[in-house]
mmCIF file of C-alpha atoms in Angstrom:
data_model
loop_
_atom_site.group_PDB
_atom_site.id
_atom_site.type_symbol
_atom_site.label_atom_id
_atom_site.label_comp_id
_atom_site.label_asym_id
_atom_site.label_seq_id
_atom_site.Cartn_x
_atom_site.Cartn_y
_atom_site.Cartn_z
ATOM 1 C CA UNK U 1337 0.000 0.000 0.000
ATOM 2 C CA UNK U 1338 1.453 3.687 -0.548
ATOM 3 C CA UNK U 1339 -0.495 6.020 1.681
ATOM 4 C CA UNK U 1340 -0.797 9.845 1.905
ATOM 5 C CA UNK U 1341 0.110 12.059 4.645
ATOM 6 C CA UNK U 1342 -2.585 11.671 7.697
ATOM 7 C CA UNK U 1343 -3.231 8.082 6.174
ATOM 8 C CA UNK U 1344 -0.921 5.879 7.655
ATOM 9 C CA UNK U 1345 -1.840 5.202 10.611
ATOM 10 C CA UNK U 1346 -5.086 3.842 9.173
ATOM 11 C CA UNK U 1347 -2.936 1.037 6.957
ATOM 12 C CA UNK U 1348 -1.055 -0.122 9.298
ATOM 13 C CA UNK U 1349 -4.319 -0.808 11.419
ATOM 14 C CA UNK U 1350 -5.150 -2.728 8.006
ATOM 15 C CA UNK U 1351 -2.387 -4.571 8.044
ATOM 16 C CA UNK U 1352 -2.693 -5.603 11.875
ATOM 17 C CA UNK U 1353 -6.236 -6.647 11.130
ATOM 18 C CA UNK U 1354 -5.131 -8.713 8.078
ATOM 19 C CA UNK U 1355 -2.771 -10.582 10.150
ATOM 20 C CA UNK U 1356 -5.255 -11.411 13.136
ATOM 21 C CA UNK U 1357 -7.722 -12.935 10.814
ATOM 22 C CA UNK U 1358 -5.623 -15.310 8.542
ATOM 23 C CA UNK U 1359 -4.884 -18.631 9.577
ATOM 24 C CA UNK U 1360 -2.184 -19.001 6.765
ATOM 25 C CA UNK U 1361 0.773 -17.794 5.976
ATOM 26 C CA UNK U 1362 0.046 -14.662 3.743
ATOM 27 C CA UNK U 1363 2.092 -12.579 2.188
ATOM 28 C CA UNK U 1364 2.986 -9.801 3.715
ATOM 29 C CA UNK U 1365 3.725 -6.416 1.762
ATOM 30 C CA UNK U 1366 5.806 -3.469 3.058
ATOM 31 C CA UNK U 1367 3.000 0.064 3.784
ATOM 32 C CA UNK U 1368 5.243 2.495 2.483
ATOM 33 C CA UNK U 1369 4.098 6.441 3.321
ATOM 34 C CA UNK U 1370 3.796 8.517 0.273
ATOM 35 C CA UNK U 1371 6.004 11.104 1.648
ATOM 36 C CA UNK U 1372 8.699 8.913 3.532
ATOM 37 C CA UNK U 1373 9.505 6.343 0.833
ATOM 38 C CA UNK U 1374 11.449 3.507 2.134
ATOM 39 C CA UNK U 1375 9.755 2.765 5.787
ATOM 40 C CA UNK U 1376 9.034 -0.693 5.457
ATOM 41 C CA UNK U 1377 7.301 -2.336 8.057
ATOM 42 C CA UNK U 1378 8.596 -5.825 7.360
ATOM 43 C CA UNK U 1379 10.117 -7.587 4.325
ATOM 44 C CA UNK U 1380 7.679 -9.309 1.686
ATOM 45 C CA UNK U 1381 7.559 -13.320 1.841
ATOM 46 C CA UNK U 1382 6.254 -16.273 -0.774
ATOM 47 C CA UNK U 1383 4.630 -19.042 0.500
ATOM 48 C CA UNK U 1384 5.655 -21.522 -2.236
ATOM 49 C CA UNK U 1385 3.963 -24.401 -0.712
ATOM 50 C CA UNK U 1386 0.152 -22.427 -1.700
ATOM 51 C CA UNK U 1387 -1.329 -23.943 -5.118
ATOM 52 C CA UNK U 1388 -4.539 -22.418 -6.701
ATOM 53 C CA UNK U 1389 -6.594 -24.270 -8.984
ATOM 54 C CA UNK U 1390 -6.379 -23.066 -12.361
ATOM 55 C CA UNK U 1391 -10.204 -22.665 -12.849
ATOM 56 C CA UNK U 1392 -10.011 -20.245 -9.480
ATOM 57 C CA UNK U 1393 -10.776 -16.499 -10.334
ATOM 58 C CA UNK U 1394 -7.488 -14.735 -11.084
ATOM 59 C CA UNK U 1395 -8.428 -11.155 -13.047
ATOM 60 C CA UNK U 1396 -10.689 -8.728 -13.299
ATOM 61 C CA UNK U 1397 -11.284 -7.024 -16.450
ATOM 62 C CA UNK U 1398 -13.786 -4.319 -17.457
ATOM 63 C CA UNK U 1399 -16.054 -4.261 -20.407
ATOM 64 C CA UNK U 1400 -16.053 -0.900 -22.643
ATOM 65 C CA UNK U 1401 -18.997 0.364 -21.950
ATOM 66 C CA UNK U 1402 -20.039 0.350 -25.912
ATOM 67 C CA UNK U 1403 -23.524 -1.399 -25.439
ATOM 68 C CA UNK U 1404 -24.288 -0.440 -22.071
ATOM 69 C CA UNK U 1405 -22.233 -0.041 -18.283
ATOM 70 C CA UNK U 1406 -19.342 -1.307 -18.108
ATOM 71 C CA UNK U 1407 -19.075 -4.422 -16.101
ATOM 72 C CA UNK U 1408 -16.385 -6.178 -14.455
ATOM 73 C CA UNK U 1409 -15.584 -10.076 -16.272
ATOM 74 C CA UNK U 1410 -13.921 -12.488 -14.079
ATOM 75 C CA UNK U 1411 -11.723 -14.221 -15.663
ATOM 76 C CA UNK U 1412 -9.828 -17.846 -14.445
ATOM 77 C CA UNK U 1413 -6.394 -18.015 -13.444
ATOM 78 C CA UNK U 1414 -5.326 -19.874 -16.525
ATOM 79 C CA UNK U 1415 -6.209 -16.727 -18.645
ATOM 80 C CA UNK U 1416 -3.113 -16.047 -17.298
ATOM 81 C CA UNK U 1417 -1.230 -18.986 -17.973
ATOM 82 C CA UNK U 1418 1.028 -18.689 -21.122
ATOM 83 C CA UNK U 1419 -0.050 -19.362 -24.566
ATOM 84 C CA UNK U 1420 3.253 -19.758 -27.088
ATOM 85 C CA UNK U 1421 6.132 -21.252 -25.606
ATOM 86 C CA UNK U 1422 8.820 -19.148 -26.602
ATOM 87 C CA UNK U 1423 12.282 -20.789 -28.467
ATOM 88 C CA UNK U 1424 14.864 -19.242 -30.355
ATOM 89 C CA UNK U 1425 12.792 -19.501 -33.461
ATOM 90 C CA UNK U 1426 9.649 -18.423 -32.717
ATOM 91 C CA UNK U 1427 10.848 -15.678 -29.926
ATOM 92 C CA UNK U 1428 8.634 -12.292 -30.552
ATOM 93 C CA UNK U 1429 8.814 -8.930 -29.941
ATOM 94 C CA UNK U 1430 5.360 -7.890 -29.382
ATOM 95 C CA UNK U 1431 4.795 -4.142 -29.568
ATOM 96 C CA UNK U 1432 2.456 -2.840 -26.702
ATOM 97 C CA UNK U 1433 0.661 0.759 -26.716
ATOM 98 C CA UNK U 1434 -2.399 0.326 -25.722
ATOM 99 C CA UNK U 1435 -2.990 0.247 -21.591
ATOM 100 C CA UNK U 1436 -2.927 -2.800 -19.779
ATOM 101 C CA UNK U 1437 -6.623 -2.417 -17.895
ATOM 102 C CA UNK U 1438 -8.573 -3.432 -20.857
ATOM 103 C CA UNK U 1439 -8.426 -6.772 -22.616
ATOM 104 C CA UNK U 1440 -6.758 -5.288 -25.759
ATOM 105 C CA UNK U 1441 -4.314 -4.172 -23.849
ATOM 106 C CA UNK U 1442 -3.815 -7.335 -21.481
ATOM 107 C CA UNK U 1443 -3.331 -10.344 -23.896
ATOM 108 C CA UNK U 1444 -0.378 -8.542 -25.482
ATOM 109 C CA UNK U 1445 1.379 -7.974 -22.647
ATOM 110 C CA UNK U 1446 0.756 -10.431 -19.776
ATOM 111 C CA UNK U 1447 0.498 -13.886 -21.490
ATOM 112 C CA UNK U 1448 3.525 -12.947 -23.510
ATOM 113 C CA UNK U 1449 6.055 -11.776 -20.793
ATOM 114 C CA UNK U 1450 4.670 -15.187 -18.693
ATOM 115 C CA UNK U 1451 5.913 -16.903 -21.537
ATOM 116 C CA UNK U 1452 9.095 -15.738 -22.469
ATOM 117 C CA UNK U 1453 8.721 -13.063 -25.050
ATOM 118 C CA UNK U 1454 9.795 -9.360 -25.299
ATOM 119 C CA UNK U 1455 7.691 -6.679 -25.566
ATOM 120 C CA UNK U 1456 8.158 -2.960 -26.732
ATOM 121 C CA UNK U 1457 6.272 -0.595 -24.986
ATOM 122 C CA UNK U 1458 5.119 2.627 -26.822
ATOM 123 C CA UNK U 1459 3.253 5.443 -24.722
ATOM 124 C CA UNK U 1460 -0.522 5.660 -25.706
ATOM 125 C CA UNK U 1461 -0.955 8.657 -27.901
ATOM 126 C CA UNK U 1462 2.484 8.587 -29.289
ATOM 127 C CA UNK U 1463 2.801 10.106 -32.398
ATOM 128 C CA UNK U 1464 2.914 8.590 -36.105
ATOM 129 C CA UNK U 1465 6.489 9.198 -36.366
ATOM 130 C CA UNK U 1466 7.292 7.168 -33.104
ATOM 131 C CA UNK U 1467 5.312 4.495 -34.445
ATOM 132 C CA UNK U 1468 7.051 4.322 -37.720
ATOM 133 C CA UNK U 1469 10.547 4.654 -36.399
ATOM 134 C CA UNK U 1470 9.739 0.641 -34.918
ATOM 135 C CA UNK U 1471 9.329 -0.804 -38.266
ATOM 136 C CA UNK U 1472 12.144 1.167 -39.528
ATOM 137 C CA UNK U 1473 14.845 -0.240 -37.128
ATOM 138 C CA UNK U 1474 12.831 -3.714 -37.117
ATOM 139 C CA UNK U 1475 12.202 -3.971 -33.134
ATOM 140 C CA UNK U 1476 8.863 -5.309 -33.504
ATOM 141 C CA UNK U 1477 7.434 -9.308 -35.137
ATOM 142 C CA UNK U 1478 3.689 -8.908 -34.077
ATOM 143 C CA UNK U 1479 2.185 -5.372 -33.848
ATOM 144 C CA UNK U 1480 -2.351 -5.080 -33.302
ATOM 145 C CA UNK U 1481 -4.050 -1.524 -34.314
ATOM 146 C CA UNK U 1482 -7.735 -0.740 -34.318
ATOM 147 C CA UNK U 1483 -8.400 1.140 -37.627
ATOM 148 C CA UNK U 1484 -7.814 4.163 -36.620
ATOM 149 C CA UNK U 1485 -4.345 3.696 -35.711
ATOM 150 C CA UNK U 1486 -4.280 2.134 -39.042
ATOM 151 C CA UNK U 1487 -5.695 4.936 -41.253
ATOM 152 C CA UNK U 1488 -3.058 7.246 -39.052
ATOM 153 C CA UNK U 1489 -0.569 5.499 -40.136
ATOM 154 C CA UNK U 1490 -1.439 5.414 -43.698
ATOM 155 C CA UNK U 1491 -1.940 9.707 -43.889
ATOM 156 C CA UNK U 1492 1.345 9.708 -42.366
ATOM 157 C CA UNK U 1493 3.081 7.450 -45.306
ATOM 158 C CA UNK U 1494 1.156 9.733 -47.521
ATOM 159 C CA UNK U 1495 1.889 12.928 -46.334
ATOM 160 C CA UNK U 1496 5.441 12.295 -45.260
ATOM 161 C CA UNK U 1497 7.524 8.844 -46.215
ATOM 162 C CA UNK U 1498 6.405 8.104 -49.682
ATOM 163 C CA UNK U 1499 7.890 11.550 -49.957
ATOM 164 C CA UNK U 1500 11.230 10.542 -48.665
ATOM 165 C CA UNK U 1501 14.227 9.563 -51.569
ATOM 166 C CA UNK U 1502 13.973 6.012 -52.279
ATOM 167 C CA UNK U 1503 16.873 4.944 -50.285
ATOM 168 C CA UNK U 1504 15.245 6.842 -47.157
ATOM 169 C CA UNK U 1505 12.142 5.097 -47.676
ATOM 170 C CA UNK U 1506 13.565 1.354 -47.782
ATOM 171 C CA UNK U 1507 14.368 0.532 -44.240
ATOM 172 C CA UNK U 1508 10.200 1.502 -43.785
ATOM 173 C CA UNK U 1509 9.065 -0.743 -46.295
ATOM 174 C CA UNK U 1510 11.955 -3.646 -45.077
ATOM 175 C CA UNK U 1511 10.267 -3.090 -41.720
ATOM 176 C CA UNK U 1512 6.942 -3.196 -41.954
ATOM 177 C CA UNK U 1513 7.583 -6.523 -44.374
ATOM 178 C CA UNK U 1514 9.228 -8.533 -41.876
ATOM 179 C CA UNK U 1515 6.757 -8.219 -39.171
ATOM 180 C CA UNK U 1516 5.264 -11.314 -38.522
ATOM 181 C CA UNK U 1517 1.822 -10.406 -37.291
ATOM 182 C CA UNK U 1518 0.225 -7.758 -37.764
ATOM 183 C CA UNK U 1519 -3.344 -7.794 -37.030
ATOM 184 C CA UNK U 1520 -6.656 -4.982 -36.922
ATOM 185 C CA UNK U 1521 -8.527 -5.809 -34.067
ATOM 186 C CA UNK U 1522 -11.785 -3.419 -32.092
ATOM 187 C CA UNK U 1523 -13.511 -2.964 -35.533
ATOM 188 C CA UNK U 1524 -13.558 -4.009 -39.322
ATOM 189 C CA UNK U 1525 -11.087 -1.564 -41.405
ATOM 190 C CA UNK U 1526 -12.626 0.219 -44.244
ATOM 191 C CA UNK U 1527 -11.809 -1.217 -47.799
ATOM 192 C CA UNK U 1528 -9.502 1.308 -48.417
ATOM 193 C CA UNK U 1529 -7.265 0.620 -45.620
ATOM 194 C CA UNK U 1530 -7.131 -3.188 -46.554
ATOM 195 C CA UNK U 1531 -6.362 -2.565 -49.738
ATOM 196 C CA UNK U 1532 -3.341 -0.157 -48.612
ATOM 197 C CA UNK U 1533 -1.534 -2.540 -45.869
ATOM 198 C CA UNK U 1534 -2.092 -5.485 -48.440
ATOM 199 C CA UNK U 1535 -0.646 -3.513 -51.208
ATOM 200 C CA UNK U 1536 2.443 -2.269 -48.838
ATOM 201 C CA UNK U 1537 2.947 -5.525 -46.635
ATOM 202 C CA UNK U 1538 2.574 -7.663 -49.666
ATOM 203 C CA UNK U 1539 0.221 -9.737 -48.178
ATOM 204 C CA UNK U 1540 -3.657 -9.387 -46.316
ATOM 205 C CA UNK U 1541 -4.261 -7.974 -42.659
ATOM 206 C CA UNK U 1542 -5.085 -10.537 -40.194
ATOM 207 C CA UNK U 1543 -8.199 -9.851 -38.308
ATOM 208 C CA UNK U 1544 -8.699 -10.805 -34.674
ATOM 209 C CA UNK U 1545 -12.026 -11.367 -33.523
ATOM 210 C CA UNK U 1546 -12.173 -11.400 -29.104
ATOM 211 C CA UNK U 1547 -14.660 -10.730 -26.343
ATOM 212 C CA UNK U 1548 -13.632 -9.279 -22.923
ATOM 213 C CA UNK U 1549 -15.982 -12.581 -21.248
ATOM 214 C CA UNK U 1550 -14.022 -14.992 -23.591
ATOM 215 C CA UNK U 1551 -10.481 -13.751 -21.709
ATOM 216 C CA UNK U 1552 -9.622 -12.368 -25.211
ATOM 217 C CA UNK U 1553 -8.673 -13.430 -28.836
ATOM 218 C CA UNK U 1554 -11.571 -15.949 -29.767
ATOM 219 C CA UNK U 1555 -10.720 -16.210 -33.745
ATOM 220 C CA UNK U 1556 -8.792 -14.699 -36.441
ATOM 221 C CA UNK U 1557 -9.215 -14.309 -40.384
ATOM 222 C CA UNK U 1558 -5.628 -14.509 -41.833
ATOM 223 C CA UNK U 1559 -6.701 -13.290 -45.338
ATOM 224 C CA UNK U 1560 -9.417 -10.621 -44.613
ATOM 225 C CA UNK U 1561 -8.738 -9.197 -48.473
ATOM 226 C CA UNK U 1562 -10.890 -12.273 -49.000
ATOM 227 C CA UNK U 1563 -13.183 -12.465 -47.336
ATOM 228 C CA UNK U 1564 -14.159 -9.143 -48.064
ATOM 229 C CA UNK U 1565 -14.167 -9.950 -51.844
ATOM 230 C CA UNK U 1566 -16.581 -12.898 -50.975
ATOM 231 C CA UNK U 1567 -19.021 -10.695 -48.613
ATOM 232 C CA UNK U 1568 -18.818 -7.917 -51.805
#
């Protein structure tokens, strides 16, 4: 806990209370006051002998609030649990910019670090040139935009990098190429966005499909260029 001035007396009466009631060893967390950093009251311990089962509830995640109040989805521990065992040749570098309280922002960053892969972390509301400058020096494999970040993207290569003397513009086009994933998720992209990333990527978006109840992804479409031609 990191309490205010005027406040701590009131946590450590927490922390007295949480220790008459448990039965168990618990584990114990230093109160730290806001304005003395570095008064612990005791040192943190692990009971490593404590296992959950991994149907238990182990996160709380909030909906949007698009079709109504937002409501909080409980989600099992194994939501948690890694999904893609990292190796040498499948190690990624996921790229993560969007914040971690929401589902789109929690499956690319929790299940990944759990499972051995690195993550770049971009500051929401960065602007088009940070995001650009990633692809350019190839730190990201699997990158997932919601179309706007998409069509931002795209007015920026218009107005700026297509531009840009052909040997400038390479490393940008080399980069975006050798991502591995790159995926629209939130909301269908216009045509016209499809049709650019296909045309620059040389090959279709993927598009993930996901509910905040279902702990995330629930399906993807790794050629949506088709299956838009076959709704058309």
């Amino acid at each position: 806990m990191i309490v205010g001035s005027g406040q701590q007396e009131f946590a450590l009466k927490i922390q007295a209370y949480r220790r008459i009631v448990s039965h168990r060893p618990v584990l114990s967390l230093p109160v730290v006051h806001g304005d003395q950093r570095g008064h612990y009251i005791d040192a943190g311990h692990l009971d490593d002998t404590i296992s959950l089962p991994p149907g238990r509830p182990g996160l709380v995640v909030f909906t949007s609030g698009t079709t109504g109040p937002p409501k909080g989805a409980v989600l099992p521990r194994c939501s948690l649990y890694p999904r893609q065992a990292c190796s040498l040749e499948n190690r990624l570098v996921k790229l993560c910019d969007r914040p971690a309280h929401w589902i789109g922002g929690y499956v690319g960053l929790f299940p990944l670090l759990l499972s051995g892969h690195a993550i770049e972390i971009l500051p929401p509301g960065s602007p088009p040139t940070a995001y650009w400058e990633l692809p350019r020096q190839q730190r990201v494999t699997r990158v997932t935009w919601g179309p706007m970040m998409f069509s931002q993207l795209k007015q920026y290569y218009e107005d700026c990098l297509q531009l840009l003397p052909e040997a400038e513009l390479e490393p940008y086009l080399q980069g975006v190429r050798v991502i591995q994933g790159m995926r629209a998720g939130s909301a269908m992209p216009a045509p016209v966005l499809l049709e650019f990333w296909h045309k620059l990527l040389g090959k279709p978006l993927q598009m993930g499909y996901s509910a905040t109840e279902a702990g995330g992804l629930m399906s993807a479409s790794l050629n949506v260029a088709s299956a838009l031609v076959s709704v058309q």
